[in-house]
CSV table of N, CA and C in Angstrom, one decimal:
chain,number,residue,atom,x,y,z
A,1430,MET,N,-19.6,-0.2,21.3
A,1430,MET,CA,-18.4,-0.8,21.5
A,1430,MET,C,-18.8,-2.2,22.1
A,1431,ILE,N,-19.4,-2.3,23.2
A,1431,ILE,CA,-19.8,-3.6,23.8
A,1431,ILE,C,-20.6,-4.4,23.2
A,1432,VAL,N,-21.6,-3.7,22.3
A,1432,VAL,CA,-22.7,-4.2,21.8
A,1432,VAL,C,-21.8,-5.0,20.5
A,1433,LEU,N,-20.7,-4.4,19.5
A,1433,LEU,CA,-20.1,-4.8,18.8
A,1433,LEU,C,-19.4,-5.9,19.1
A,1434,PHE,N,-18.8,-5.9,20.3
A,1434,PHE,CA,-17.8,-7.2,20.9
A,1434,PHE,C,-18.8,-8.5,20.9
A,1435,ALA,N,-20.0,-8.3,21.8
A,1435,ALA,CA,-21.2,-9.2,22.0
A,1435,ALA,C,-21.5,-9.5,20.4
A,1436,LEU,N,-21.6,-8.9,19.4
A,1436,LEU,CA,-22.2,-9.1,18.4
A,1436,LEU,C,-21.0,-10.1,17.8
A,1437,ILE,N,-19.8,-9.9,17.8
A,1437,ILE,CA,-18.8,-10.7,17.3
A,1437,ILE,C,-18.7,-11.9,17.9
A,1438,ILE,N,-18.6,-11.7,19.5
A,1438,ILE,CA,-18.9,-13.5,20.1
A,1438,ILE,C,-19.9,-14.3,19.5
A,1439,CYS,N,-21.1,-13.7,19.4
A,1439,CYS,CA,-22.2,-14.3,19.2
A,1439,CYS,C,-22.0,-14.8,17.5
A,1440,SER,N,-21.3,-14.1,16.6
A,1440,SER,CA,-20.9,-14.7,15.3
A,1440,SER,C,-20.0,-15.7,15.4
A,1441,SER,N,-19.2,-15.5,16.4
A,1441,SER,CA,-18.3,-16.7,16.5
A,1441,SER,C,-18.7,-18.0,17.1
A,1442,LEU,N,-19.5,-17.6,17.8
A,1442,LEU,CA,-20.1,-19.1,18.4
A,1442,LEU,C,-21.0,-19.6,17.3
A,1443,SER,N,-21.8,-19.0,16.5
A,1443,SER,CA,-22.6,-19.9,15.5
A,1443,SER,C,-21.5,-20.0,14.4
A,1444,SER,N,-20.4,-20.1,14.7
A,1444,SER,CA,-19.2,-20.7,13.7
A,1444,SER,C,-19.6,-20.3,12.3
A,1445,PRO,N,-19.5,-19.2,11.7
A,1445,PRO,CA,-19.4,-18.7,10.3
A,1445,PRO,C,-18.4,-19.2,9.7
A,1446,PRO,N,-18.3,-18.8,8.4
A,1446,PRO,CA,-17.1,-19.3,7.7
A,1446,PRO,C,-15.7,-18.8,8.1
A,1447,PRO,N,-14.3,-19.6,8.3
A,1447,PRO,CA,-13.5,-18.9,8.8
A,1447,PRO,C,-13.0,-17.5,8.6
A,1448,HIS,N,-13.3,-17.3,7.2
A,1448,HIS,CA,-12.8,-15.9,6.8
A,1448,HIS,C,-13.7,-14.9,7.3
A,1449,ALA,N,-15.1,-15.0,7.4
A,1449,ALA,CA,-15.7,-14.1,8.2
A,1449,ALA,C,-15.5,-14.1,9.6
A,1450,ARG,N,-15.0,-14.8,10.2
A,1450,ARG,CA,-14.4,-14.6,11.6
A,1450,ARG,C,-13.5,-13.7,11.7
A,1451,ASP,N,-12.5,-14.4,10.8
A,1451,ASP,CA,-11.3,-13.4,11.0
A,1451,ASP,C,-11.3,-12.2,10.7
A,1452,PHE,N,-12.3,-11.6,9.5
A,1452,PHE,CA,-12.6,-10.2,9.2
A,1452,PHE,C,-13.3,-9.7,10.5
A,1453,SER,N,-14.0,-10.2,11.4
A,1453,SER,CA,-14.8,-9.8,12.3
A,1453,SER,C,-13.7,-9.4,13.5
A,1454,PHE,N,-12.8,-10.2,13.7
A,1454,PHE,CA,-11.8,-10.2,14.6
A,1454,PHE,C,-11.1,-9.0,14.3
A,1455,ILE,N,-10.4,-9.0,13.1
A,1455,ILE,CA,-9.6,-8.1,12.5
A,1455,ILE,C,-10.1,-6.6,12.6
A,1456,PHE,N,-11.4,-6.5,12.1
A,1456,PHE,CA,-12.3,-5.5,12.3
A,1456,PHE,C,-12.6,-4.8,13.6
A,1457,TYR,N,-12.6,-5.6,14.6
A,1457,TYR,CA,-12.6,-5.1,15.9
A,1457,TYR,C,-11.5,-4.7,16.5
A,1458,LEU,N,-10.6,-5.4,16.2
A,1458,LEU,CA,-9.3,-4.9,16.7
A,1458,LEU,C,-8.8,-3.6,16.1
A,1459,ASN,N,-9.0,-3.6,14.6
A,1459,ASN,CA,-8.7,-2.1,14.0
A,1459,ASN,C,-9.7,-0.9,14.9
A,1460,LEU,N,-10.9,-1.4,15.3
A,1460,LEU,CA,-11.8,-0.2,16.0
A,1460,LEU,C,-11.2,0.0,17.4
A,1461,THR,N,-10.7,-1.1,18.2
A,1461,THR,CA,-10.2,-0.9,19.5
A,1461,THR,C,-8.9,-0.1,19.4
A,1462,SER,N,-8.0,-0.4,18.6
A,1462,SER,CA,-7.0,0.7,18.3
A,1462,SER,C,-7.0,1.9,17.9
A,1463,HIS,N,-7.6,2.3,17.2
A,1463,HIS,CA,-8.6,3.4,16.9
A,1463,HIS,C,-8.8,4.2,17.4
A,1464,GLN,N,-9.7,3.7,18.7
A,1464,GLN,CA,-10.2,4.1,20.1
A,1464,GLN,C,-9.0,4.5,20.9
A,1465,PHE,N,-8.1,3.7,21.1
A,1465,PHE,CA,-6.9,3.5,21.8
A,1465,PHE,C,-6.1,4.9,21.7
A,1466,TYR,N,-5.9,5.1,20.3
A,1466,TYR,CA,-5.1,6.1,20.0
A,1466,TYR,C,-5.9,7.6,19.9
A,1467,ARG,N,-7.2,7.6,19.5
A,1467,ARG,CA,-8.1,8.6,20.1
A,1467,ARG,C,-7.8,9.2,21.6
A,1468,ILE,N,-7.9,8.0,22.5
A,1468,ILE,CA,-7.6,8.4,23.8
A,1468,ILE,C,-6.3,8.8,24.2
A,1469,LEU,N,-5.2,8.3,23.3
A,1469,LEU,CA,-4.0,8.6,23.7
A,1469,LEU,C,-3.8,10.0,23.1
A,1470,ALA,N,-4.5,10.3,22.2
A,1470,ALA,CA,-4.2,11.8,21.6
A,1470,ALA,C,-5.0,12.9,22.3
A,1471,ALA,N,-6.2,12.3,23.2
A,1471,ALA,CA,-6.7,13.3,24.1
A,1471,ALA,C,-5.9,14.0,25.4
A,1472,THR,N,-5.0,12.9,25.6
A,1472,THR,CA,-4.3,13.2,27.1
A,1472,THR,C,-3.5,14.3,26.4
């Protein structure tokens, strides 16, 4: 999880095409929200 976040930060710093950066960000948000829902379901 942390590694993926660092990877996205690095890819953002290396300034890829905007659509690629947006995709990475959306992918990360989807991943975190998925984890969040799993945590909610577990409680």
